[in-house]
Short mmCIF file of C-alpha atoms in Angstrom, two decimals:
data_model
loop_
_atom_site.label_atom_id
_atom_site.label_comp_id
_atom_site.label_asym_id
_atom_site.label_seq_id
_atom_site.Cartn_x
_atom_site.Cartn_y
_atom_site.Cartn_z
CA MET A 1392 -5.50 5.56 -22.01
CA ARG A 1393 -7.34 6.13 -18.34
CA ASP A 1394 -9.49 2.35 -18.69
CA ASN A 1395 -6.11 0.63 -19.36
CA ALA A 1396 -4.56 2.49 -15.82
CA SER A 1397 -7.37 1.45 -13.97
CA ARG A 1398 -7.34 -1.91 -15.42
CA TRP A 1399 -3.95 -2.76 -13.93
CA LEU A 1400 -4.70 -0.78 -11.06
CA LEU A 1401 -7.79 -3.18 -10.28
CA VAL A 1402 -4.77 -6.06 -10.96
CA PHE A 1403 -3.15 -4.82 -8.21
CA ALA A 1404 -4.91 -4.28 -5.80
CA ALA A 1405 -6.63 -7.95 -6.22
CA LEU A 1406 -3.24 -9.23 -6.17
CA SER A 1407 -2.29 -7.27 -3.49
CA GLY A 1408 -5.37 -8.06 -1.31
CA ALA A 1409 -4.40 -12.04 -2.19
CA VAL A 1410 -0.71 -11.07 -0.79
CA THR A 1411 -2.13 -9.43 2.34
CA VAL A 1412 -4.21 -12.14 3.23
CA ALA A 1413 -1.22 -14.93 2.75
CA LEU A 1414 1.65 -12.22 4.59
CA GLY A 1415 -1.13 -12.03 7.31
CA ALA A 1416 -2.30 -15.67 7.91
CA PHE A 1417 1.87 -16.19 7.58
CA ALA A 1418 2.28 -13.84 10.49
CA ALA A 1419 -0.03 -15.29 12.64
CA HIS A 1420 0.90 -18.94 12.26
CA GLY A 1421 3.88 -18.91 10.69
CA LEU A 1422 6.07 -16.27 12.25
CA LYS A 1423 4.75 -15.91 15.96
CA SER A 1424 6.88 -18.63 17.04
CA GLN A 1425 9.78 -17.54 15.23
CA LEU A 1426 9.73 -13.69 16.06
CA PRO A 1427 9.67 -12.09 18.99
CA PRO A 1428 6.90 -9.77 19.78
CA TYR A 1429 7.94 -6.37 18.57
CA LEU A 1430 9.22 -7.87 15.30
CA LEU A 1431 5.68 -9.37 14.93
CA GLY A 1432 4.13 -6.48 15.65
CA VAL A 1433 6.16 -4.55 13.26
CA PHE A 1434 5.46 -7.39 10.13
CA GLU A 1435 1.74 -7.16 10.91
CA THR A 1436 1.43 -3.05 11.06
CA GLY A 1437 2.75 -3.85 7.41
CA VAL A 1438 0.02 -6.25 6.67
CA GLN A 1439 -2.19 -4.22 7.97
CA TYR A 1440 -0.70 -0.62 6.11
CA GLN A 1441 -1.40 -2.79 2.80
CA ALA A 1442 -4.28 -4.18 3.32
CA TRP A 1443 -5.85 -0.74 4.00
CA HIS A 1444 -4.13 0.74 1.09
CA SER A 1445 -4.97 -2.20 -1.10
CA LEU A 1446 -8.72 -1.07 -1.15
CA ALA A 1447 -7.62 2.64 -1.66
CA ILE A 1448 -6.12 1.80 -4.87
CA PHE A 1449 -9.24 -0.15 -5.20
CA GLY A 1450 -11.18 2.63 -5.12
CA CYS A 1451 -9.20 4.80 -7.04
CA ALA A 1452 -9.35 2.65 -10.03
CA ILE A 1453 -13.28 2.52 -10.07
CA LEU A 1454 -13.16 6.50 -9.50
CA ALA A 1455 -10.62 6.41 -12.41
CA ARG A 1456 -13.29 5.47 -14.35
CA ILE A 1457 -15.83 8.15 -13.16
CA LEU A 1458 -13.98 10.97 -12.67
CA PRO A 1459 -11.37 12.44 -15.30
CA ALA A 1460 -8.78 13.92 -12.80
CA LYS A 1461 -5.55 12.70 -13.55
CA GLY A 1462 -5.35 13.14 -9.47
CA VAL A 1463 -7.09 10.03 -8.66
CA LEU A 1464 -4.50 8.15 -10.74
CA TYR A 1465 -1.78 9.54 -9.29
CA ALA A 1466 -3.06 8.82 -5.53
CA ALA A 1467 -3.16 5.25 -6.71
CA LEU A 1468 0.23 5.12 -7.57
CA PHE A 1469 1.51 6.91 -4.53
CA PHE A 1470 -0.49 4.50 -2.89
CA VAL A 1471 1.41 1.64 -4.64
CA ALA A 1472 4.72 3.07 -4.20
CA GLY A 1473 3.36 3.36 0.00
CA ILE A 1474 2.81 -0.07 0.07
CA ILE A 1475 6.24 -1.12 -1.29
CA LEU A 1476 8.13 1.21 0.36
CA PHE A 1477 6.32 1.52 3.71
CA SER A 1478 4.95 -1.97 4.02
CA GLY A 1479 7.93 -4.11 2.60
CA SER A 1480 10.06 -2.35 4.55
CA LEU A 1481 8.93 -3.35 7.70
CA TYR A 1482 8.58 -6.89 6.39
CA ALA A 1483 12.15 -6.68 5.81
CA LEU A 1484 12.68 -5.67 8.72
CA ALA A 1485 10.60 -8.11 10.86
CA LEU A 1486 11.90 -10.90 8.92
CA THR A 1487 16.04 -10.37 9.02
CA GLY A 1488 16.17 -7.69 11.71
CA ILE A 1489 18.60 -5.78 9.56
CA LYS A 1490 17.90 -2.38 11.36
CA TRP A 1491 18.83 -0.57 7.62
CA PHE A 1492 15.23 -0.87 6.36
CA GLY A 1493 13.69 1.19 8.88
CA PRO A 1494 14.47 4.27 7.38
CA ILE A 1495 13.03 3.42 4.50
CA THR A 1496 9.70 3.04 6.12
CA PRO A 1497 8.91 6.94 6.59
CA MET A 1498 9.26 7.34 2.81
CA GLY A 1499 6.50 4.66 2.05
CA GLY A 1500 4.85 6.81 4.73
CA VAL A 1501 5.08 10.05 2.77
CA CYS A 1502 3.78 8.46 -0.46
CA PHE A 1503 0.68 7.38 1.58
CA ILE A 1504 -0.05 10.86 2.57
CA ILE A 1505 0.59 12.18 -0.79
CA GLY A 1506 -1.43 10.02 -2.52
CA TRP A 1507 -4.41 10.80 0.03
CA VAL A 1508 -3.71 14.19 -0.34
CA ALA A 1509 -3.84 13.81 -4.34
CA LEU A 1510 -7.30 11.97 -3.98
CA ALA A 1511 -8.38 14.75 -1.85
CA VAL A 1512 -7.41 17.32 -4.60
CA ALA A 1513 -8.99 14.99 -7.15
CA ALA A 1514 -12.18 15.33 -5.70
CA TRP A 1515 -12.09 18.93 -5.12
CA ARG A 1516 -11.46 19.42 -8.45
CA SER A 1517 -14.09 17.39 -9.79
CA ALA A 1518 -17.02 19.49 -8.33
#
């Protein structure tokens, strides 16, 4: 079970990393002249957080093969949710200008925080 989950997380992390690069290039080349600086910054913040947490998911997927703790997998799932909610809402806000997406962003941030805490707890318990 854990190896299968780890494999899917590795696939997600790799695809998310590829999407991150594409979105970063899109922001730098396609959106730079289309969006006001504030919204371009919003979009770029989404890209940065997606990049960091794609790497975090990759690390969790590798750790899940080493550590017996379910907390590592939970951390990765919270990172996935964080990317969808945090980065996704920032992309939607920047591209549409609809302010309704703004309140979703903190929920993604909370998911990121929970993921990091879950990872810390799993590491602590693994000793």
